Short mmCIF file of C-alpha atoms and ligand atoms in Angstrom, two decimals:
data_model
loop_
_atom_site.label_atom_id
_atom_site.label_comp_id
_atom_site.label_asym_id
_atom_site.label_seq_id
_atom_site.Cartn_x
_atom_site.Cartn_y
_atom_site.Cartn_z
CA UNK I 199 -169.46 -30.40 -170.04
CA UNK I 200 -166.36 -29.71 -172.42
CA UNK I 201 -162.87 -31.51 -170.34
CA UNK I 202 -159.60 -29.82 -170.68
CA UNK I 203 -158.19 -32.85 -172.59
CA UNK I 204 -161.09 -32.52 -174.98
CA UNK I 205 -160.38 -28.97 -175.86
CA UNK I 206 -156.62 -29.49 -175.84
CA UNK I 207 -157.36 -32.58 -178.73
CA UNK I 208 -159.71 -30.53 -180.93
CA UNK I 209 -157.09 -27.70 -180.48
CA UNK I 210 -154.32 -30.56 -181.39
CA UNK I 211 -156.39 -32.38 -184.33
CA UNK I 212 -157.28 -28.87 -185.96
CA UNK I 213 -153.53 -27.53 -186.20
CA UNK I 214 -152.54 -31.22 -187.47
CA UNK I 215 -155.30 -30.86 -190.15
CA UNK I 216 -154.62 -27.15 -190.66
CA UNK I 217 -158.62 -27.02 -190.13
CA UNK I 218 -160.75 -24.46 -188.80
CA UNK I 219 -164.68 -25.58 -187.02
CA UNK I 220 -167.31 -23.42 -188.28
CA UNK I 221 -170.64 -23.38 -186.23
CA UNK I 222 -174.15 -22.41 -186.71
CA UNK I 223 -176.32 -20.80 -184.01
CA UNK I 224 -178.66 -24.10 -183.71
CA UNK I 225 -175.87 -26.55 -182.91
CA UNK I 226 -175.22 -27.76 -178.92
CA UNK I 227 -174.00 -24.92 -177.12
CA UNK I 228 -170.42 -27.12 -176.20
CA UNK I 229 -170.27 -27.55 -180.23
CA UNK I 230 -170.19 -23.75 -180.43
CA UNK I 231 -167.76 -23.79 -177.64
CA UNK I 232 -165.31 -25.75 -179.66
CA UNK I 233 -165.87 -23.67 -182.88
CA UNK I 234 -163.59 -21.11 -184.02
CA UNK I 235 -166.42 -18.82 -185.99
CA UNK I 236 -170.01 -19.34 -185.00
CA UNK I 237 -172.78 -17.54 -187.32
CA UNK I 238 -175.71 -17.61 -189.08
CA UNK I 239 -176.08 -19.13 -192.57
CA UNK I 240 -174.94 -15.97 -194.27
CA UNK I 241 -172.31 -15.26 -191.85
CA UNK I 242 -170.47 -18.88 -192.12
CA UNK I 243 -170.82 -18.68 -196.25
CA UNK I 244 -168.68 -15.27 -196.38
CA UNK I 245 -166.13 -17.16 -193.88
CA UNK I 246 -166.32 -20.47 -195.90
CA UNK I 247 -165.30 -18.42 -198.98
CA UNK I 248 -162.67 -16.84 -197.72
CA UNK I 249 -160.78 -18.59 -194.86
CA UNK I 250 -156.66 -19.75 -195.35
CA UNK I 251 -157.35 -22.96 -193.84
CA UNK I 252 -157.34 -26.57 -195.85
CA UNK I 253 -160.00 -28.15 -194.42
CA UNK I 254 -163.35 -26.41 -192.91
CA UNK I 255 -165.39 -28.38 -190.50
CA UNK I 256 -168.72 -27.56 -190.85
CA UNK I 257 -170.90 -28.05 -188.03
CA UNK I 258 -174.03 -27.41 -189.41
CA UNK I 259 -176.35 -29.10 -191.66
CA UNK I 260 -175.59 -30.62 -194.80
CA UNK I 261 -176.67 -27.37 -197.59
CA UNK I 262 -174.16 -25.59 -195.15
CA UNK I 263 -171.16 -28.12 -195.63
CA UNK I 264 -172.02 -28.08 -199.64
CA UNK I 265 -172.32 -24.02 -199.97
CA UNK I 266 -168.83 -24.15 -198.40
CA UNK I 267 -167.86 -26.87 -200.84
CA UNK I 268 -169.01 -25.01 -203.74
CA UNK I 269 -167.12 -21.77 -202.33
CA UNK I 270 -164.18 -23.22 -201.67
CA UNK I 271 -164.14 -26.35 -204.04
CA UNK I 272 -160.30 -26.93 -203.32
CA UNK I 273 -160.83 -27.70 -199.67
CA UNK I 274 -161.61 -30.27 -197.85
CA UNK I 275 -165.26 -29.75 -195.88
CA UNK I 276 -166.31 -32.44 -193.35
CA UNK I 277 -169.12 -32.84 -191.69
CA UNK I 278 -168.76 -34.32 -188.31
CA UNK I 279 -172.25 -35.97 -188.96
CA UNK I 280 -173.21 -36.21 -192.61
CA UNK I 281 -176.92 -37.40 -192.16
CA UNK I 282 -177.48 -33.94 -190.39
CA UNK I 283 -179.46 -32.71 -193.66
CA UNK I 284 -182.27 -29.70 -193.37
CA UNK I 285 -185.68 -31.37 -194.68
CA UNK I 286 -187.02 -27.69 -196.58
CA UNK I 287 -183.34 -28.14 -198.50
CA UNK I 288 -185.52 -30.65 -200.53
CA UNK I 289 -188.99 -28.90 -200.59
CA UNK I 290 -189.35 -27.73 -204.16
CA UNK I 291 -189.35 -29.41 -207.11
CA UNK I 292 -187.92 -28.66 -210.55
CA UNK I 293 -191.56 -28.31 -212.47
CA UNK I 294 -192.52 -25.40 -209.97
CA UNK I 295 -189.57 -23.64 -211.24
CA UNK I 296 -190.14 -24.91 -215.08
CA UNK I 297 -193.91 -23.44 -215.00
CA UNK I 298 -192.74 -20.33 -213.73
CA UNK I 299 -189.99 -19.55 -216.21
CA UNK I 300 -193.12 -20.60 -218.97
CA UNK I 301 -195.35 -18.38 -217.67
CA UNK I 302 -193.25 -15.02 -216.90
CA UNK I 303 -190.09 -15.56 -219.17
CA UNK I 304 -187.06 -13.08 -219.16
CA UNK I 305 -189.41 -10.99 -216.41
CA UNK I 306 -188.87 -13.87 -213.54
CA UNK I 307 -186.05 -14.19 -211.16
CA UNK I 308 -185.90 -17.71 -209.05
CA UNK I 309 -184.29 -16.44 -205.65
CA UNK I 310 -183.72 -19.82 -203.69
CA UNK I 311 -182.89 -19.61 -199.93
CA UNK I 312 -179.58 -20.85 -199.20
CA UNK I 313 -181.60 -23.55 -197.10
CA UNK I 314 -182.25 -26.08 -200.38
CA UNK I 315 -179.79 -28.77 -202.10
CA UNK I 316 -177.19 -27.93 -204.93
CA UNK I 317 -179.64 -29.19 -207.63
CA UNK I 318 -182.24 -26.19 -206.31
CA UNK I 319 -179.65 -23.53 -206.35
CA UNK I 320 -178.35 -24.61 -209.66
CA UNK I 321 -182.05 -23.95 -211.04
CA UNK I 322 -182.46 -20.28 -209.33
CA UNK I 323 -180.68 -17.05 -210.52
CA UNK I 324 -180.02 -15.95 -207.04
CA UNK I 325 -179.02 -17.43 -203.50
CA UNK I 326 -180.51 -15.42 -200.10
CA UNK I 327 -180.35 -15.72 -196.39
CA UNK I 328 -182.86 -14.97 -193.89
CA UNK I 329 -180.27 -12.17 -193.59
CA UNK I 330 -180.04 -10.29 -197.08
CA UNK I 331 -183.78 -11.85 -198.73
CA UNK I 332 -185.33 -8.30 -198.86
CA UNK I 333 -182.55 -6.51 -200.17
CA UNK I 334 -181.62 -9.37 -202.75
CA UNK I 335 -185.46 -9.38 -204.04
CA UNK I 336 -186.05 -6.17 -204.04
CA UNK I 337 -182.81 -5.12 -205.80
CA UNK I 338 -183.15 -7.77 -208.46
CA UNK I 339 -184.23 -6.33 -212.05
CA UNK I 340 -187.04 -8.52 -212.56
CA UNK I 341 -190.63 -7.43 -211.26
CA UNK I 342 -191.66 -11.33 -210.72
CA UNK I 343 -189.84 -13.11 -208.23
CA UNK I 344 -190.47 -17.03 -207.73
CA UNK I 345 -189.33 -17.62 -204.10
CA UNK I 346 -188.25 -21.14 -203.13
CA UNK I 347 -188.26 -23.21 -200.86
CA UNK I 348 -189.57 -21.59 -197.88
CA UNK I 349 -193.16 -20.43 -198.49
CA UNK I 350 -192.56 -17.98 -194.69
CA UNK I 351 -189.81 -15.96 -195.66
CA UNK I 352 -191.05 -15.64 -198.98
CA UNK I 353 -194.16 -14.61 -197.53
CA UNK I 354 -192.28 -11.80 -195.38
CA UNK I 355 -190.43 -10.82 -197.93
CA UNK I 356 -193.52 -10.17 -200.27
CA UNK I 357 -194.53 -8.35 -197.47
CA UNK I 358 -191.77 -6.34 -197.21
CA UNK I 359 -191.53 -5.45 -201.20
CA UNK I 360 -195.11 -4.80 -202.28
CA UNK I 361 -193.59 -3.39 -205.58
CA UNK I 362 -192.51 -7.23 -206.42
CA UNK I 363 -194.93 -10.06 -207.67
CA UNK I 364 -193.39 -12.70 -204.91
CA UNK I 365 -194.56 -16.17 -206.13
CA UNK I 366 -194.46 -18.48 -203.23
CA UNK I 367 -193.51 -22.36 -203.12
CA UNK I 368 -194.63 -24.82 -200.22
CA UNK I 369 -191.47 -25.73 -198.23
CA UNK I 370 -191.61 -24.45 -194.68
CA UNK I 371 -189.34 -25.37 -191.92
CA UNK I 372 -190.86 -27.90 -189.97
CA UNK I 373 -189.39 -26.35 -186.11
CA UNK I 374 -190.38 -22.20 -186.97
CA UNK I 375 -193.79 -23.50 -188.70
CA UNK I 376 -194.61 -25.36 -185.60
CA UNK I 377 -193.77 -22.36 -182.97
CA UNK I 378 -197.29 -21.33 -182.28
CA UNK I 379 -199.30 -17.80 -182.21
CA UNK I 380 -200.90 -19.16 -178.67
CA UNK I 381 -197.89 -19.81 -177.38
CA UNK I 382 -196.39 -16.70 -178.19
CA UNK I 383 -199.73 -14.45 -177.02
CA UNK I 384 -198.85 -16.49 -173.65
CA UNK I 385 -194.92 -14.76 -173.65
CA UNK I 386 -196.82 -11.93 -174.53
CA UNK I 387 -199.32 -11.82 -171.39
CA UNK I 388 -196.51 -13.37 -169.14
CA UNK I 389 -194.19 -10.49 -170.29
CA UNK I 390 -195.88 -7.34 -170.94
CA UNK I 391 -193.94 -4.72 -173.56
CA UNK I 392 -191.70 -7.43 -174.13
CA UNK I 393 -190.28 -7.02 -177.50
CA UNK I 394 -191.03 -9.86 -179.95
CA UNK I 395 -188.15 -11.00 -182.03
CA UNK I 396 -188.32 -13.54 -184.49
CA UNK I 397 -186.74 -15.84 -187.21
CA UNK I 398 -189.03 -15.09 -190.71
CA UNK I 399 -189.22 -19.07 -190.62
CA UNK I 400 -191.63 -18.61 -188.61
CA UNK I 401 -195.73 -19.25 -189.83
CA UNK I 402 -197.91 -16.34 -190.54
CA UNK I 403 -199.41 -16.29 -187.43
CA UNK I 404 -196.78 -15.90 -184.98
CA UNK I 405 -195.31 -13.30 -187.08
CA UNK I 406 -198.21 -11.04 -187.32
CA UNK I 407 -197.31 -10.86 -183.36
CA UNK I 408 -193.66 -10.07 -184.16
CA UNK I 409 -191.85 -6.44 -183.34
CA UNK I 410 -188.74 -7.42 -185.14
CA UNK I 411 -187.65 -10.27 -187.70
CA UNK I 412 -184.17 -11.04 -188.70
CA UNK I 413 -182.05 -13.99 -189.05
CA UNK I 414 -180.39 -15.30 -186.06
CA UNK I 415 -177.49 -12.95 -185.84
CA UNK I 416 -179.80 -9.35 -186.51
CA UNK I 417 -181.90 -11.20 -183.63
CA UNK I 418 -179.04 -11.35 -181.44
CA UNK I 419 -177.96 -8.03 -182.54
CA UNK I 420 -181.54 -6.47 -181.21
CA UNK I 421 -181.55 -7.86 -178.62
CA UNK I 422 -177.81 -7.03 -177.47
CA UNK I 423 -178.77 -3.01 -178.98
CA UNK I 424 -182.72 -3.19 -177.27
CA UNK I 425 -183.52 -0.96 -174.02
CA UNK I 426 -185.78 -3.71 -172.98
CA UNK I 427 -185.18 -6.08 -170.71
CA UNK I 428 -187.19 -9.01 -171.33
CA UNK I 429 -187.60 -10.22 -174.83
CA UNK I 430 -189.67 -13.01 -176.56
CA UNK I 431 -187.72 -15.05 -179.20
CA UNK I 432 -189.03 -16.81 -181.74
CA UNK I 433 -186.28 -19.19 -183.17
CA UNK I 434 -184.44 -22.41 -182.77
CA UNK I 435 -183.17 -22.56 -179.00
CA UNK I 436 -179.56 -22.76 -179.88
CA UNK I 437 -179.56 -19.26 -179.68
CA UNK I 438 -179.59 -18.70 -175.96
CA UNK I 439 -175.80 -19.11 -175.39
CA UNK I 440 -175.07 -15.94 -177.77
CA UNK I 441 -178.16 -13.64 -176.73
CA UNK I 442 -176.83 -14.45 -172.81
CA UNK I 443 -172.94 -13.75 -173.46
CA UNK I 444 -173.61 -11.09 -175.98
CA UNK I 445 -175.88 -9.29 -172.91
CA UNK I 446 -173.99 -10.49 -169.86
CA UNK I 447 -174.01 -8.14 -167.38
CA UNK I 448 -177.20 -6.43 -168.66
CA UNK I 449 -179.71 -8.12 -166.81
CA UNK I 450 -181.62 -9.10 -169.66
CA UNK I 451 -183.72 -12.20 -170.19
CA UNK I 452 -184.66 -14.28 -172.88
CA UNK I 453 -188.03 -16.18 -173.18
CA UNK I 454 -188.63 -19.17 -175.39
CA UNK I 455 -191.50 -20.54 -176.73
CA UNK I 456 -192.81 -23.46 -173.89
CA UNK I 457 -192.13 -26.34 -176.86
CA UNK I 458 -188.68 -25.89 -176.74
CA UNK I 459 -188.02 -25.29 -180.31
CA UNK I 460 -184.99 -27.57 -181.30
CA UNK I 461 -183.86 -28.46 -184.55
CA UNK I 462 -183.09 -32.44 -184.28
CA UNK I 463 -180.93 -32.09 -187.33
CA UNK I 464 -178.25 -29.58 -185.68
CA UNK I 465 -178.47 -31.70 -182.52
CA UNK I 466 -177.10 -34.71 -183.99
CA UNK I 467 -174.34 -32.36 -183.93
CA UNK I 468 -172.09 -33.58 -180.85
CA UNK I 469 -168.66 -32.80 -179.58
CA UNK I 470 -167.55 -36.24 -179.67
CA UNK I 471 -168.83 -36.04 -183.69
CA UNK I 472 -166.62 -33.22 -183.86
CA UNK I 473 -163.66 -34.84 -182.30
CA UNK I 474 -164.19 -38.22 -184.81
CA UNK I 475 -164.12 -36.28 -187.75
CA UNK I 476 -161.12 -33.90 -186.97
CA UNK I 477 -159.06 -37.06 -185.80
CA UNK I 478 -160.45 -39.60 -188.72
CA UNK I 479 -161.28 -36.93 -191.45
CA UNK I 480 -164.64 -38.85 -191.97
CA UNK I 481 -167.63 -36.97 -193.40
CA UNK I 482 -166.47 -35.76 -195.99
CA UNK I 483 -168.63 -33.18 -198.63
CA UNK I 484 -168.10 -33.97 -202.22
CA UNK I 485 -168.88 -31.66 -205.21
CA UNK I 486 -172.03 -32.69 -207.36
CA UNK I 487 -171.78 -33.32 -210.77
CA UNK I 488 -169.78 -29.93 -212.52
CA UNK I 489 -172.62 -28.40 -214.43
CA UNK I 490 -174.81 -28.65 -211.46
CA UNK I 491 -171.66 -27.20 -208.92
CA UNK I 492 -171.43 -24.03 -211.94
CA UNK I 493 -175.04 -23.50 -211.77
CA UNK I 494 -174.96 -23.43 -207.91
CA UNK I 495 -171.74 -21.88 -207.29
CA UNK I 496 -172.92 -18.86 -209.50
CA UNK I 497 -175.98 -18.12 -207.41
CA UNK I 498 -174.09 -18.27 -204.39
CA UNK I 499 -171.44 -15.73 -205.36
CA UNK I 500 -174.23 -13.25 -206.58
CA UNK I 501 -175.93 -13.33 -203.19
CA UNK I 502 -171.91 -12.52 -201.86
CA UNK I 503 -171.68 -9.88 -204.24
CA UNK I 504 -175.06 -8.25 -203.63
CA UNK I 505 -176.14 -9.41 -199.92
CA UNK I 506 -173.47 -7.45 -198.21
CA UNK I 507 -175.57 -6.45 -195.02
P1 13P T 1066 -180.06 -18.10 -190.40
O1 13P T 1066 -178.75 -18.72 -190.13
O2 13P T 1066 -180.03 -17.33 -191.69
O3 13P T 1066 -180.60 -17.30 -189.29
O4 13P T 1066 -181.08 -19.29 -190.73
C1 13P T 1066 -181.60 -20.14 -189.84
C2 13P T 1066 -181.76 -21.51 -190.29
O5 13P T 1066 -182.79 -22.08 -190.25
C3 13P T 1066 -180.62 -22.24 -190.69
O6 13P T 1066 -181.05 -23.49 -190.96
FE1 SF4 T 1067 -183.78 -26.63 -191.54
FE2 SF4 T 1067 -185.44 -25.58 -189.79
FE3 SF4 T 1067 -183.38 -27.02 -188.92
FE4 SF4 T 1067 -182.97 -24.60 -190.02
S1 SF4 T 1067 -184.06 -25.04 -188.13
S2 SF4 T 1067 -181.85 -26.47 -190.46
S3 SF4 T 1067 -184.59 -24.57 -191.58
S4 SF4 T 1067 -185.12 -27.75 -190.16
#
């Protein structure tokens, strides 16, 4: 439970700073309470790129903090914990890529999810979000498309553009891969017609149950545009406190897997973290070494450029 003194000192430390909190969806629900923009990945990368403020709090994990870095290298981006890191970030490894530029050549684009470490991006051609993936791949030039780290979207977005050869990599998110197909044919017989929404994180099996997948915002969205009342949602829990404000009022109801899926990594996100870092100015993101921040920086702006929504 956020105090009024608590507020009133975030509210005090940020104007002293000249800082601004961005949240993702996934953090504590009182850490999105004390946020001034609260998004999905693609959503806090435009703002990171293009907010007046000095210094950007990121609460989020760490490939967050250091896409904002890259985007806005003149700022200062803290991270009220740094060891809040997202394990697929690290799930690829340079020789996948290597092999695949030797076997395709010129014809291969490497589209990395924005969920991977500066060294990955600086080896793709092109950044993505759960958001903008399909449109990205299937708008890039190139018929073959290695897709890293996350073998589950890449495998929905193969899906999804049939006229691309999608090579996939073995990262996976360890929360989505572990939301099972029982447990979602129980929602399913629990809630009859109830519209199945989930994140493409999620393993092949609980997706071939899915109705609709989409990042976390175009889940919120469809659920806040559905005629439905119930609805079955397959992502990190952190969602709940948007779906239920976004549909006050409209009787609707959200049901979550029965293994509460929570991402440990955004809950070592806390608002007394928060509070330490806007009065202390600990945590802060650096920039990697400046041929790798080039590298990475370019495939960032190129999904900005071509993943408007
Ligand atoms: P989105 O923010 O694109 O929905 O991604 C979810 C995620 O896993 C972030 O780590
Ligand atoms: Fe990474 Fe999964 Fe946590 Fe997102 S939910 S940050 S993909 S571990």
């Amino acid at each position: 439970m956020l105090t009024d003194e608590l507020r009133a000192e975030v509210a005090r430390l940020k104007a002293e700073r000249d800082a601004v909190v961005l949240a993702h969806y996934y953090v504590p629900p009182e850490v999105q309470e004390l946020a001034d923009h609260v998004g999905d990945s693609f959503a806090l990368a435009r703002q990171a790129a293009t907010l007046p403020n000095r210094t950007l709090v990121f609460a989020g994990v760490r490939f967050m903090a250091e896409s904002a870095k890259l985007l806005s290298p003149d700022k200062v981006v803290l991270m009220p914990d740094p060891a809040s890191d997202c394990p697929m970030a690290h799930m690829v490894r340079r020789e996948t890529v290597d092999a695949a530029r030797a076997t395709y050549g010129d014809d291969l684009a490497v589209a990395c999810y924005v969920n991977s470490t500066a060294e990955v991006k600086s080896w793709s051609d092109v950044c993505v979000t759960s958001s903008n993936a399909v449109k990205i791949v299937r708008e890039l030039p190139q018929r073959n498309v290695l897709f890293i780290p996350d073998r589950h979207l890449g495998s929905y977005v193969a899906s999804q553009v049939p006229e691309k050869n999608v090579i996939l990599n073995d990262g996976y998110c360890p929360i989505h891969r572990d939301i099972s197909a029982d447990e979602v044919a129980q929602l399913k017989a629990e809630h009859p017609g109830a519209p199945v929404l989930a994140h493409p994180e999620c393993g092949p099996e609980a997706m071939a149950l899915a109705d609709f997948a989409g990042s976390t915002s175009q889940i919120i969205e469809a659920a806040a545009a559905g005629e439905a009342t119930d609805y079955i949602i397959l992502t990190v829990d952190g969602v709940r406190g948007e779906l239920e404000r976004r549909c006050a009022g409209s009787g609707k109801r959200f049901h979550f897997p029965a293994t509460r899926p929570v991402c440990p990594d955004m809950e070592r996100i806390t608002a007394d973290k928060l509070v330490a870092c806007l009065r202390d100015g600990t945590g802060e993101v650096g920039l990697p070494p400046v041929e790798v921040a080039d590298a990475a920086r370019r495939t960032l702006t190129r999904m900005l450029e071509l993943g408007a929504r």
